[in-house]
Amino acid sequence: MIKVVVQLLHDLRALPKGATDEQARQVFANLGEQLFALSKCPDYVVNRGHYFGTQLGDADKQALIAFVKTF
């Protein structure tokens, strides 16, 4: 982990002032796999939400919404 942090700091210093997104991608491209390896999160899509009630019909969905509003 320390190696990745040191490399990240080095890359941050190498980034030109006012860099574009594309320039940042090029500078940090060497860290992607290392950061993924350190990640403990198996799901890289943040906040997918939940699918509770998606199989319900429209009338049941509206009833569920009305019920939840009473909380």
PDB file of N, CA, C and O in Angstrom:
ATOM      1  N   MET A   1       0.833  -1.190   0.000  1.00  0.00           N
ATOM      2  CA  MET A   1       0.000   0.000   0.000  1.00  0.00           C
ATOM      3  C   MET A   1       0.877   1.252   0.000  1.00  0.00           C
ATOM      4  O   MET A   1       0.528   2.222  -0.661  1.00  0.00           O
ATOM      5  N   ILE A   2       1.956   1.223   0.745  1.00  0.00           N
ATOM      6  CA  ILE A   2       2.841   2.392   0.806  1.00  0.00           C
ATOM      7  C   ILE A   2       3.409   2.694  -0.578  1.00  0.00           C
ATOM      8  O   ILE A   2       3.499   3.853  -0.974  1.00  0.00           O
ATOM      9  N   LYS A   3       3.744   1.636  -1.314  1.00  0.00           N
ATOM     10  CA  LYS A   3       4.280   1.820  -2.667  1.00  0.00           C
ATOM     11  C   LYS A   3       3.272   2.559  -3.548  1.00  0.00           C
ATOM     12  O   LYS A   3       3.640   3.459  -4.311  1.00  0.00           O
ATOM     13  N   VAL A   4       2.001   2.203  -3.424  1.00  0.00           N
ATOM     14  CA  VAL A   4       0.956   2.842  -4.234  1.00  0.00           C
ATOM     15  C   VAL A   4       0.796   4.310  -3.837  1.00  0.00           C
ATOM     16  O   VAL A   4       0.672   5.188  -4.689  1.00  0.00           O
ATOM     17  N   VAL A   5       0.825   4.588  -2.547  1.00  0.00           N
ATOM     18  CA  VAL A   5       0.681   5.971  -2.070  1.00  0.00           C
ATOM     19  C   VAL A   5       1.854   6.820  -2.548  1.00  0.00           C
ATOM     20  O   VAL A   5       1.676   7.953  -3.001  1.00  0.00           O
ATOM     21  N   VAL A   6       3.061   6.277  -2.468  1.00  0.00           N
ATOM     22  CA  VAL A   6       4.245   7.012  -2.934  1.00  0.00           C
ATOM     23  C   VAL A   6       4.127   7.294  -4.426  1.00  0.00           C
ATOM     24  O   VAL A   6       4.400   8.412  -4.883  1.00  0.00           O
ATOM     25  N   GLN A   7       3.702   6.285  -5.191  1.00  0.00           N
ATOM     26  CA  GLN A   7       3.534   6.475  -6.635  1.00  0.00           C
ATOM     27  C   GLN A   7       2.443   7.504  -6.925  1.00  0.00           C
ATOM     28  O   GLN A   7       2.583   8.337  -7.815  1.00  0.00           O
ATOM     29  N   LEU A   8       1.363   7.473  -6.160  1.00  0.00           N
ATOM     30  CA  LEU A   8       0.277   8.429  -6.328  1.00  0.00           C
ATOM     31  C   LEU A   8       0.764   9.854  -6.073  1.00  0.00           C
ATOM     32  O   LEU A   8       0.470  10.770  -6.849  1.00  0.00           O
ATOM     33  N   LEU A   9       1.523  10.042  -5.008  1.00  0.00           N
ATOM     34  CA  LEU A   9       2.067  11.373  -4.709  1.00  0.00           C
ATOM     35  C   LEU A   9       3.015  11.835  -5.811  1.00  0.00           C
ATOM     36  O   LEU A   9       2.995  12.998  -6.216  1.00  0.00           O
ATOM     37  N   HIS A  10       3.844  10.934  -6.299  1.00  0.00           N
ATOM     38  CA  HIS A  10       4.755  11.257  -7.402  1.00  0.00           C
ATOM     39  C   HIS A  10       3.961  11.693  -8.626  1.00  0.00           C
ATOM     40  O   HIS A  10       4.287  12.695  -9.276  1.00  0.00           O
ATOM     41  N   ASP A  11       2.913  10.938  -8.961  1.00  0.00           N
ATOM     42  CA  ASP A  11       2.093  11.262 -10.126  1.00  0.00           C
ATOM     43  C   ASP A  11       1.340  12.576  -9.946  1.00  0.00           C
ATOM     44  O   ASP A  11       1.174  13.338 -10.903  1.00  0.00           O
ATOM     45  N   LEU A  12       0.892  12.842  -8.730  1.00  0.00           N
ATOM     46  CA  LEU A  12       0.213  14.116  -8.467  1.00  0.00           C
ATOM     47  C   LEU A  12       1.144  15.293  -8.719  1.00  0.00           C
ATOM     48  O   LEU A  12       0.743  16.317  -9.279  1.00  0.00           O
ATOM     49  N   ARG A  13       2.388  15.152  -8.303  1.00  0.00           N
ATOM     50  CA  ARG A  13       3.366  16.229  -8.534  1.00  0.00           C
ATOM     51  C   ARG A  13       3.705  16.374 -10.014  1.00  0.00           C
ATOM     52  O   ARG A  13       4.059  17.460 -10.469  1.00  0.00           O
ATOM     53  N   ALA A  14       3.621  15.286 -10.762  1.00  0.00           N
ATOM     54  CA  ALA A  14       3.928  15.323 -12.188  1.00  0.00           C
ATOM     55  C   ALA A  14       2.783  15.914 -13.014  1.00  0.00           C
ATOM     56  O   ALA A  14       2.980  16.294 -14.170  1.00  0.00           O
ATOM     57  N   LEU A  15       1.610  15.986 -12.429  1.00  0.00           N
ATOM     58  CA  LEU A  15       0.442  16.496 -13.137  1.00  0.00           C
ATOM     59  C   LEU A  15       0.608  17.999 -13.377  1.00  0.00           C
ATOM     60  O   LEU A  15       0.863  18.759 -12.442  1.00  0.00           O
ATOM     61  N   PRO A  16       0.467  18.458 -14.612  1.00  0.00           N
ATOM     62  CA  PRO A  16       0.604  19.894 -14.876  1.00  0.00           C
ATOM     63  C   PRO A  16      -0.532  20.688 -14.236  1.00  0.00           C
ATOM     64  O   PRO A  16      -1.637  20.180 -14.064  1.00  0.00           O
ATOM     65  N   LYS A  17      -0.232  21.912 -13.875  1.00  0.00           N
ATOM     66  CA  LYS A  17      -1.244  22.785 -13.272  1.00  0.00           C
ATOM     67  C   LYS A  17      -2.366  23.017 -14.284  1.00  0.00           C
ATOM     68  O   LYS A  17      -2.116  23.281 -15.454  1.00  0.00           O
ATOM     69  N   GLY A  18      -3.608  22.869 -13.837  1.00  0.00           N
ATOM     70  CA  GLY A  18      -4.762  23.052 -14.719  1.00  0.00           C
ATOM     71  C   GLY A  18      -4.897  21.933 -15.737  1.00  0.00           C
ATOM     72  O   GLY A  18      -5.409  22.144 -16.835  1.00  0.00           O
ATOM     73  N   ALA A  19      -4.462  20.739 -15.370  1.00  0.00           N
ATOM     74  CA  ALA A  19      -4.488  19.597 -16.288  1.00  0.00           C
ATOM     75  C   ALA A  19      -5.914  19.240 -16.690  1.00  0.00           C
ATOM     76  O   ALA A  19      -6.850  19.393 -15.915  1.00  0.00           O
ATOM     77  N   THR A  20      -6.045  18.738 -17.885  1.00  0.00           N
ATOM     78  CA  THR A  20      -7.345  18.273 -18.364  1.00  0.00           C
ATOM     79  C   THR A  20      -7.603  16.869 -17.825  1.00  0.00           C
ATOM     80  O   THR A  20      -6.691  16.213 -17.306  1.00  0.00           O
ATOM     81  N   ASP A  21      -8.831  16.399 -17.978  1.00  0.00           N
ATOM     82  CA  ASP A  21      -9.163  15.038 -17.556  1.00  0.00           C
ATOM     83  C   ASP A  21      -8.312  14.015 -18.300  1.00  0.00           C
ATOM     84  O   ASP A  21      -7.864  13.026 -17.730  1.00  0.00           O
ATOM     85  N   GLU A  22      -8.094  14.248 -19.582  1.00  0.00           N
ATOM     86  CA  GLU A  22      -7.306  13.311 -20.385  1.00  0.00           C
ATOM     87  C   GLU A  22      -5.853  13.258 -19.904  1.00  0.00           C
ATOM     88  O   GLU A  22      -5.257  12.186 -19.813  1.00  0.00           O
ATOM     89  N   GLN A  23      -5.293  14.408 -19.559  1.00  0.00           N
ATOM     90  CA  GLN A  23      -3.927  14.426 -19.031  1.00  0.00           C
ATOM     91  C   GLN A  23      -3.851  13.675 -17.707  1.00  0.00           C
ATOM     92  O   GLN A  23      -2.903  12.924 -17.468  1.00  0.00           O
ATOM     93  N   ALA A  24      -4.847  13.857 -16.855  1.00  0.00           N
ATOM     94  CA  ALA A  24      -4.873  13.159 -15.569  1.00  0.00           C
ATOM     95  C   ALA A  24      -4.989  11.652 -15.790  1.00  0.00           C
ATOM     96  O   ALA A  24      -4.316  10.873 -15.104  1.00  0.00           O
ATOM     97  N   ARG A  25      -5.814  11.231 -16.739  1.00  0.00           N
ATOM     98  CA  ARG A  25      -5.940   9.801 -17.035  1.00  0.00           C
ATOM     99  C   ARG A  25      -4.604   9.209 -17.467  1.00  0.00           C
ATOM    100  O   ARG A  25      -4.243   8.108 -17.074  1.00  0.00           O
ATOM    101  N   GLN A  26      -3.869   9.951 -18.285  1.00  0.00           N
ATOM    102  CA  GLN A  26      -2.570   9.466 -18.751  1.00  0.00           C
ATOM    103  C   GLN A  26      -1.581   9.354 -17.600  1.00  0.00           C
ATOM    104  O   GLN A  26      -0.842   8.379 -17.509  1.00  0.00           O
ATOM    105  N   VAL A  27      -1.568  10.349 -16.722  1.00  0.00           N
ATOM    106  CA  VAL A  27      -0.624  10.346 -15.604  1.00  0.00           C
ATOM    107  C   VAL A  27      -0.946   9.225 -14.621  1.00  0.00           C
ATOM    108  O   VAL A  27      -0.051   8.551 -14.117  1.00  0.00           O
ATOM    109  N   PHE A  28      -2.230   9.002 -14.350  1.00  0.00           N
ATOM    110  CA  PHE A  28      -2.626   8.008 -13.347  1.00  0.00           C
ATOM    111  C   PHE A  28      -2.898   6.620 -13.929  1.00  0.00           C
ATOM    112  O   PHE A  28      -3.271   5.708 -13.193  1.00  0.00           O
ATOM    113  N   ALA A  29      -2.710   6.432 -15.221  1.00  0.00           N
ATOM    114  CA  ALA A  29      -3.003   5.149 -15.863  1.00  0.00           C
ATOM    115  C   ALA A  29      -2.210   4.001 -15.239  1.00  0.00           C
ATOM    116  O   ALA A  29      -2.697   2.876 -15.168  1.00  0.00           O
ATOM    117  N   ASN A  30      -1.018   4.294 -14.744  1.00  0.00           N
ATOM    118  CA  ASN A  30      -0.178   3.242 -14.182  1.00  0.00           C
ATOM    119  C   ASN A  30      -0.664   2.765 -12.810  1.00  0.00           C
ATOM    120  O   ASN A  30      -0.186   1.751 -12.310  1.00  0.00           O
ATOM    121  N   LEU A  31      -1.608   3.466 -12.204  1.00  0.00           N
ATOM    122  CA  LEU A  31      -2.060   3.103 -10.858  1.00  0.00           C
ATOM    123  C   LEU A  31      -3.375   2.334 -10.831  1.00  0.00           C
ATOM    124  O   LEU A  31      -3.731   1.778  -9.801  1.00  0.00           O
ATOM    125  N   GLY A  32      -4.085   2.287 -11.924  1.00  0.00           N
ATOM    126  CA  GLY A  32      -5.420   1.679 -11.943  1.00  0.00           C
ATOM    127  C   GLY A  32      -5.465   0.269 -11.387  1.00  0.00           C
ATOM    128  O   GLY A  32      -6.226  -0.017 -10.458  1.00  0.00           O
ATOM    129  N   GLU A  33      -4.660  -0.610 -11.920  1.00  0.00           N
ATOM    130  CA  GLU A  33      -4.700  -2.007 -11.475  1.00  0.00           C
ATOM    131  C   GLU A  33      -4.252  -2.150 -10.025  1.00  0.00           C
ATOM    132  O   GLU A  33      -4.792  -2.977  -9.285  1.00  0.00           O
ATOM    133  N   GLN A  34      -3.284  -1.356  -9.617  1.00  0.00           N
ATOM    134  CA  GLN A  34      -2.814  -1.419  -8.229  1.00  0.00           C
ATOM    135  C   GLN A  34      -3.909  -0.970  -7.262  1.00  0.00           C
ATOM    136  O   GLN A  34      -4.091  -1.567  -6.199  1.00  0.00           O
ATOM    137  N   LEU A  35      -4.637   0.079  -7.626  1.00  0.00           N
ATOM    138  CA  LEU A  35      -5.715   0.557  -6.757  1.00  0.00           C
ATOM    139  C   LEU A  35      -6.862  -0.450  -6.705  1.00  0.00           C
ATOM    140  O   LEU A  35      -7.458  -0.669  -5.651  1.00  0.00           O
ATOM    141  N   PHE A  36      -7.178  -1.083  -7.843  1.00  0.00           N
ATOM    142  CA  PHE A  36      -8.216  -2.120  -7.851  1.00  0.00           C
ATOM    143  C   PHE A  36      -7.813  -3.290  -6.964  1.00  0.00           C
ATOM    144  O   PHE A  36      -8.638  -3.879  -6.270  1.00  0.00           O
ATOM    145  N   ALA A  37      -6.546  -3.640  -6.974  1.00  0.00           N
ATOM    146  CA  ALA A  37      -6.063  -4.751  -6.151  1.00  0.00           C
ATOM    147  C   ALA A  37      -6.192  -4.435  -4.661  1.00  0.00           C
ATOM    148  O   ALA A  37      -6.444  -5.323  -3.848  1.00  0.00           O
ATOM    149  N   LEU A  38      -6.040  -3.162  -4.299  1.00  0.00           N
ATOM    150  CA  LEU A  38      -6.149  -2.764  -2.890  1.00  0.00           C
ATOM    151  C   LEU A  38      -7.598  -2.623  -2.425  1.00  0.00           C
ATOM    152  O   LEU A  38      -7.877  -2.685  -1.234  1.00  0.00           O
ATOM    153  N   SER A  39      -8.502  -2.423  -3.368  1.00  0.00           N
ATOM    154  CA  SER A  39      -9.894  -2.179  -3.018  1.00  0.00           C
ATOM    155  C   SER A  39     -10.548  -3.406  -2.398  1.00  0.00           C
ATOM    156  O   SER A  39     -10.376  -4.527  -2.854  1.00  0.00           O
ATOM    157  N   LYS A  40     -11.306  -3.183  -1.345  1.00  0.00           N
ATOM    158  CA  LYS A  40     -12.042  -4.264  -0.700  1.00  0.00           C
ATOM    159  C   LYS A  40     -13.507  -4.282  -1.155  1.00  0.00           C
ATOM    160  O   LYS A  40     -14.302  -5.071  -0.688  1.00  0.00           O
ATOM    161  N   CYS A  41     -13.849  -3.386  -2.054  1.00  0.00           N
ATOM    162  CA  CYS A  41     -15.216  -3.273  -2.547  1.00  0.00           C
ATOM    163  C   CYS A  41     -15.365  -4.066  -3.837  1.00  0.00           C
ATOM    164  O   CYS A  41     -14.738  -3.748  -4.845  1.00  0.00           O
ATOM    165  N   PRO A  42     -16.186  -5.103  -3.853  1.00  0.00           N
ATOM    166  CA  PRO A  42     -16.335  -5.904  -5.065  1.00  0.00           C
ATOM    167  C   PRO A  42     -17.215  -5.239  -6.125  1.00  0.00           C
ATOM    168  O   PRO A  42     -17.259  -5.679  -7.252  1.00  0.00           O
ATOM    169  N   ASP A  43     -17.912  -4.184  -5.760  1.00  0.00           N
ATOM    170  CA  ASP A  43     -18.845  -3.541  -6.669  1.00  0.00           C
ATOM    171  C   ASP A  43     -18.344  -2.130  -6.958  1.00  0.00           C
ATOM    172  O   ASP A  43     -18.363  -1.267  -6.095  1.00  0.00           O
ATOM    173  N   TYR A  44     -17.898  -1.877  -8.186  1.00  0.00           N
ATOM    174  CA  TYR A  44     -17.326  -0.580  -8.518  1.00  0.00           C
ATOM    175  C   TYR A  44     -18.355   0.430  -8.995  1.00  0.00           C
ATOM    176  O   TYR A  44     -18.007   1.546  -9.317  1.00  0.00           O
ATOM    177  N   VAL A  45     -19.616   0.049  -9.050  1.00  0.00           N
ATOM    178  CA  VAL A  45     -20.674   0.981  -9.388  1.00  0.00           C
ATOM    179  C   VAL A  45     -21.256   1.473  -8.071  1.00  0.00           C
ATOM    180  O   VAL A  45     -21.850   0.706  -7.323  1.00  0.00           O
ATOM    181  N   VAL A  46     -21.052   2.743  -7.785  1.00  0.00           N
ATOM    182  CA  VAL A  46     -21.500   3.304  -6.523  1.00  0.00           C
ATOM    183  C   VAL A  46     -22.983   3.627  -6.598  1.00  0.00           C
ATOM    184  O   VAL A  46     -23.455   4.209  -7.571  1.00  0.00           O
ATOM    185  N   ASN A  47     -23.718   3.218  -5.581  1.00  0.00           N
ATOM    186  CA  ASN A  47     -25.121   3.545  -5.432  1.00  0.00           C
ATOM    187  C   ASN A  47     -25.974   3.075  -6.604  1.00  0.00           C
ATOM    188  O   ASN A  47     -26.574   3.866  -7.318  1.00  0.00           O
ATOM    189  N   ARG A  48     -26.042   1.798  -6.774  1.00  0.00           N
ATOM    190  CA  ARG A  48     -26.949   1.236  -7.773  1.00  0.00           C
ATOM    191  C   ARG A  48     -28.394   1.320  -7.306  1.00  0.00           C
ATOM    192  O   ARG A  48     -29.298   1.089  -8.066  1.00  0.00           O
ATOM    193  N   GLY A  49     -28.574   1.609  -6.047  1.00  0.00           N
ATOM    194  CA  GLY A  49     -29.923   1.605  -5.506  1.00  0.00           C
ATOM    195  C   GLY A  49     -30.337   0.193  -5.175  1.00  0.00           C
ATOM    196  O   GLY A  49     -29.516  -0.694  -5.017  1.00  0.00           O
ATOM    197  N   HIS A  50     -31.608  -0.013  -5.048  1.00  0.00           N
ATOM    198  CA  HIS A  50     -32.108  -1.354  -4.758  1.00  0.00           C
ATOM    199  C   HIS A  50     -33.258  -1.652  -5.697  1.00  0.00           C
ATOM    200  O   HIS A  50     -33.817  -0.769  -6.340  1.00  0.00           O
ATOM    201  N   TYR A  51     -33.604  -2.901  -5.783  1.00  0.00           N
ATOM    202  CA  TYR A  51     -34.628  -3.335  -6.732  1.00  0.00           C
ATOM    203  C   TYR A  51     -35.892  -3.822  -6.035  1.00  0.00           C
ATOM    204  O   TYR A  51     -36.707  -4.493  -6.644  1.00  0.00           O
ATOM    205  N   PHE A  52     -36.059  -3.468  -4.762  1.00  0.00           N
ATOM    206  CA  PHE A  52     -37.220  -3.913  -4.012  1.00  0.00           C
ATOM    207  C   PHE A  52     -38.488  -3.400  -4.667  1.00  0.00           C
ATOM    208  O   PHE A  52     -38.638  -2.217  -4.937  1.00  0.00           O
ATOM    209  N   GLY A  53     -39.401  -4.285  -4.952  1.00  0.00           N
ATOM    210  CA  GLY A  53     -40.701  -3.907  -5.504  1.00  0.00           C
ATOM    211  C   GLY A  53     -40.732  -3.741  -7.004  1.00  0.00           C
ATOM    212  O   GLY A  53     -41.774  -3.382  -7.562  1.00  0.00           O
ATOM    213  N   THR A  54     -39.638  -4.006  -7.697  1.00  0.00           N
ATOM    214  CA  THR A  54     -39.635  -3.802  -9.147  1.00  0.00           C
ATOM    215  C   THR A  54     -40.505  -4.806  -9.887  1.00  0.00           C
ATOM    216  O   THR A  54     -40.924  -4.539 -11.009  1.00  0.00           O
ATOM    217  N   GLN A  55     -40.778  -5.940  -9.252  1.00  0.00           N
ATOM    218  CA  GLN A  55     -41.616  -6.941  -9.923  1.00  0.00           C
ATOM    219  C   GLN A  55     -43.100  -6.703  -9.678  1.00  0.00           C
ATOM    220  O   GLN A  55     -43.927  -7.418 -10.203  1.00  0.00           O
ATOM    221  N   LEU A  56     -43.433  -5.715  -8.883  1.00  0.00           N
ATOM    222  CA  LEU A  56     -44.830  -5.433  -8.568  1.00  0.00           C
ATOM    223  C   LEU A  56     -45.522  -4.759  -9.746  1.00  0.00           C
ATOM    224  O   LEU A  56     -44.892  -4.057 -10.533  1.00  0.00           O
ATOM    225  N   GLY A  57     -46.804  -4.922  -9.817  1.00  0.00           N
ATOM    226  CA  GLY A  57     -47.607  -4.209 -10.808  1.00  0.00           C
ATOM    227  C   GLY A  57     -47.746  -2.740 -10.405  1.00  0.00           C
ATOM    228  O   GLY A  57     -47.437  -2.353  -9.272  1.00  0.00           O
ATOM    229  N   ASP A  58     -48.242  -1.908 -11.305  1.00  0.00           N
ATOM    230  CA  ASP A  58     -48.349  -0.472 -11.032  1.00  0.00           C
ATOM    231  C   ASP A  58     -49.231  -0.168  -9.826  1.00  0.00           C
ATOM    232  O   ASP A  58     -48.882   0.684  -8.998  1.00  0.00           O
ATOM    233  N   ALA A  59     -50.345  -0.845  -9.702  1.00  0.00           N
ATOM    234  CA  ALA A  59     -51.258  -0.594  -8.577  1.00  0.00           C
ATOM    235  C   ALA A  59     -50.572  -0.959  -7.258  1.00  0.00           C
ATOM    236  O   ALA A  59     -50.673  -0.219  -6.271  1.00  0.00           O
ATOM    237  N   ASP A  60     -49.856  -2.088  -7.244  1.00  0.00           N
ATOM    238  CA  ASP A  60     -49.149  -2.489  -6.025  1.00  0.00           C
ATOM    239  C   ASP A  60     -48.011  -1.530  -5.699  1.00  0.00           C
ATOM    240  O   ASP A  60     -47.750  -1.233  -4.536  1.00  0.00           O
ATOM    241  N   LYS A  61     -47.334  -1.029  -6.714  1.00  0.00           N
ATOM    242  CA  LYS A  61     -46.267  -0.052  -6.483  1.00  0.00           C
ATOM    243  C   LYS A  61     -46.823   1.214  -5.836  1.00  0.00           C
ATOM    244  O   LYS A  61     -46.251   1.751  -4.893  1.00  0.00           O
ATOM    245  N   GLN A  62     -47.944   1.692  -6.355  1.00  0.00           N
ATOM    246  CA  GLN A  62     -48.554   2.898  -5.796  1.00  0.00           C
ATOM    247  C   GLN A  62     -49.015   2.660  -4.359  1.00  0.00           C
ATOM    248  O   GLN A  62     -48.858   3.530  -3.494  1.00  0.00           O
ATOM    249  N   ALA A  63     -49.554   1.475  -4.080  1.00  0.00           N
ATOM    250  CA  ALA A  63     -49.974   1.145  -2.725  1.00  0.00           C
ATOM    251  C   ALA A  63     -48.761   1.092  -1.798  1.00  0.00           C
ATOM    252  O   ALA A  63     -48.814   1.566  -0.647  1.00  0.00           O
ATOM    253  N   LEU A  64     -47.670   0.532  -2.266  1.00  0.00           N
ATOM    254  CA  LEU A  64     -46.446   0.460  -1.467  1.00  0.00           C
ATOM    255  C   LEU A  64     -45.896   1.849  -1.189  1.00  0.00           C
ATOM    256  O   LEU A  64     -45.500   2.169  -0.065  1.00  0.00           O
ATOM    257  N   ILE A  65     -45.889   2.707  -2.194  1.00  0.00           N
ATOM    258  CA  ILE A  65     -45.437   4.079  -2.019  1.00  0.00           C
ATOM    259  C   ILE A  65     -46.293   4.800  -0.990  1.00  0.00           C
ATOM    260  O   ILE A  65     -45.790   5.491  -0.085  1.00  0.00           O
ATOM    261  N   ALA A  66     -47.597   4.652  -1.091  1.00  0.00           N
ATOM    262  CA  ALA A  66     -48.512   5.292  -0.136  1.00  0.00           C
ATOM    263  C   ALA A  66     -48.262   4.766   1.272  1.00  0.00           C
ATOM    264  O   ALA A  66     -48.270   5.522   2.251  1.00  0.00           O
ATOM    265  N   PHE A  67     -48.010   3.481   1.403  1.00  0.00           N
ATOM    266  CA  PHE A  67     -47.744   2.879   2.707  1.00  0.00           C
ATOM    267  C   PHE A  67     -46.447   3.422   3.311  1.00  0.00           C
ATOM    268  O   PHE A  67     -46.386   3.792   4.473  1.00  0.00           O
ATOM    269  N   VAL A  68     -45.376   3.502   2.487  1.00  0.00           N
ATOM    270  CA  VAL A  68     -44.087   3.973   2.979  1.00  0.00           C
ATOM    271  C   VAL A  68     -44.181   5.439   3.405  1.00  0.00           C
ATOM    272  O   VAL A  68     -43.517   5.856   4.353  1.00  0.00           O
ATOM    273  N   LYS A  69     -45.012   6.217   2.745  1.00  0.00           N
ATOM    274  CA  LYS A  69     -45.178   7.621   3.113  1.00  0.00           C
ATOM    275  C   LYS A  69     -45.761   7.808   4.507  1.00  0.00           C
ATOM    276  O   LYS A  69     -45.635   8.851   5.109  1.00  0.00           O
ATOM    277  N   THR A  70     -46.389   6.778   5.040  1.00  0.00           N
ATOM    278  CA  THR A  70     -46.977   6.893   6.382  1.00  0.00           C
ATOM    279  C   THR A  70     -45.949   6.761   7.484  1.00  0.00           C
ATOM    280  O   THR A  70     -46.268   7.017   8.645  1.00  0.00           O
ATOM    281  N   PHE A  71     -44.734   6.345   7.156  1.00  0.00           N
ATOM    282  CA  PHE A  71     -43.694   6.195   8.181  1.00  0.00           C
ATOM    283  C   PHE A  71     -43.184   7.518   8.665  1.00  0.00           C
ATOM    284  O   PHE A  71     -43.058   8.477   8.084  1.00  0.00           O
TER     285      PHE A  71
END
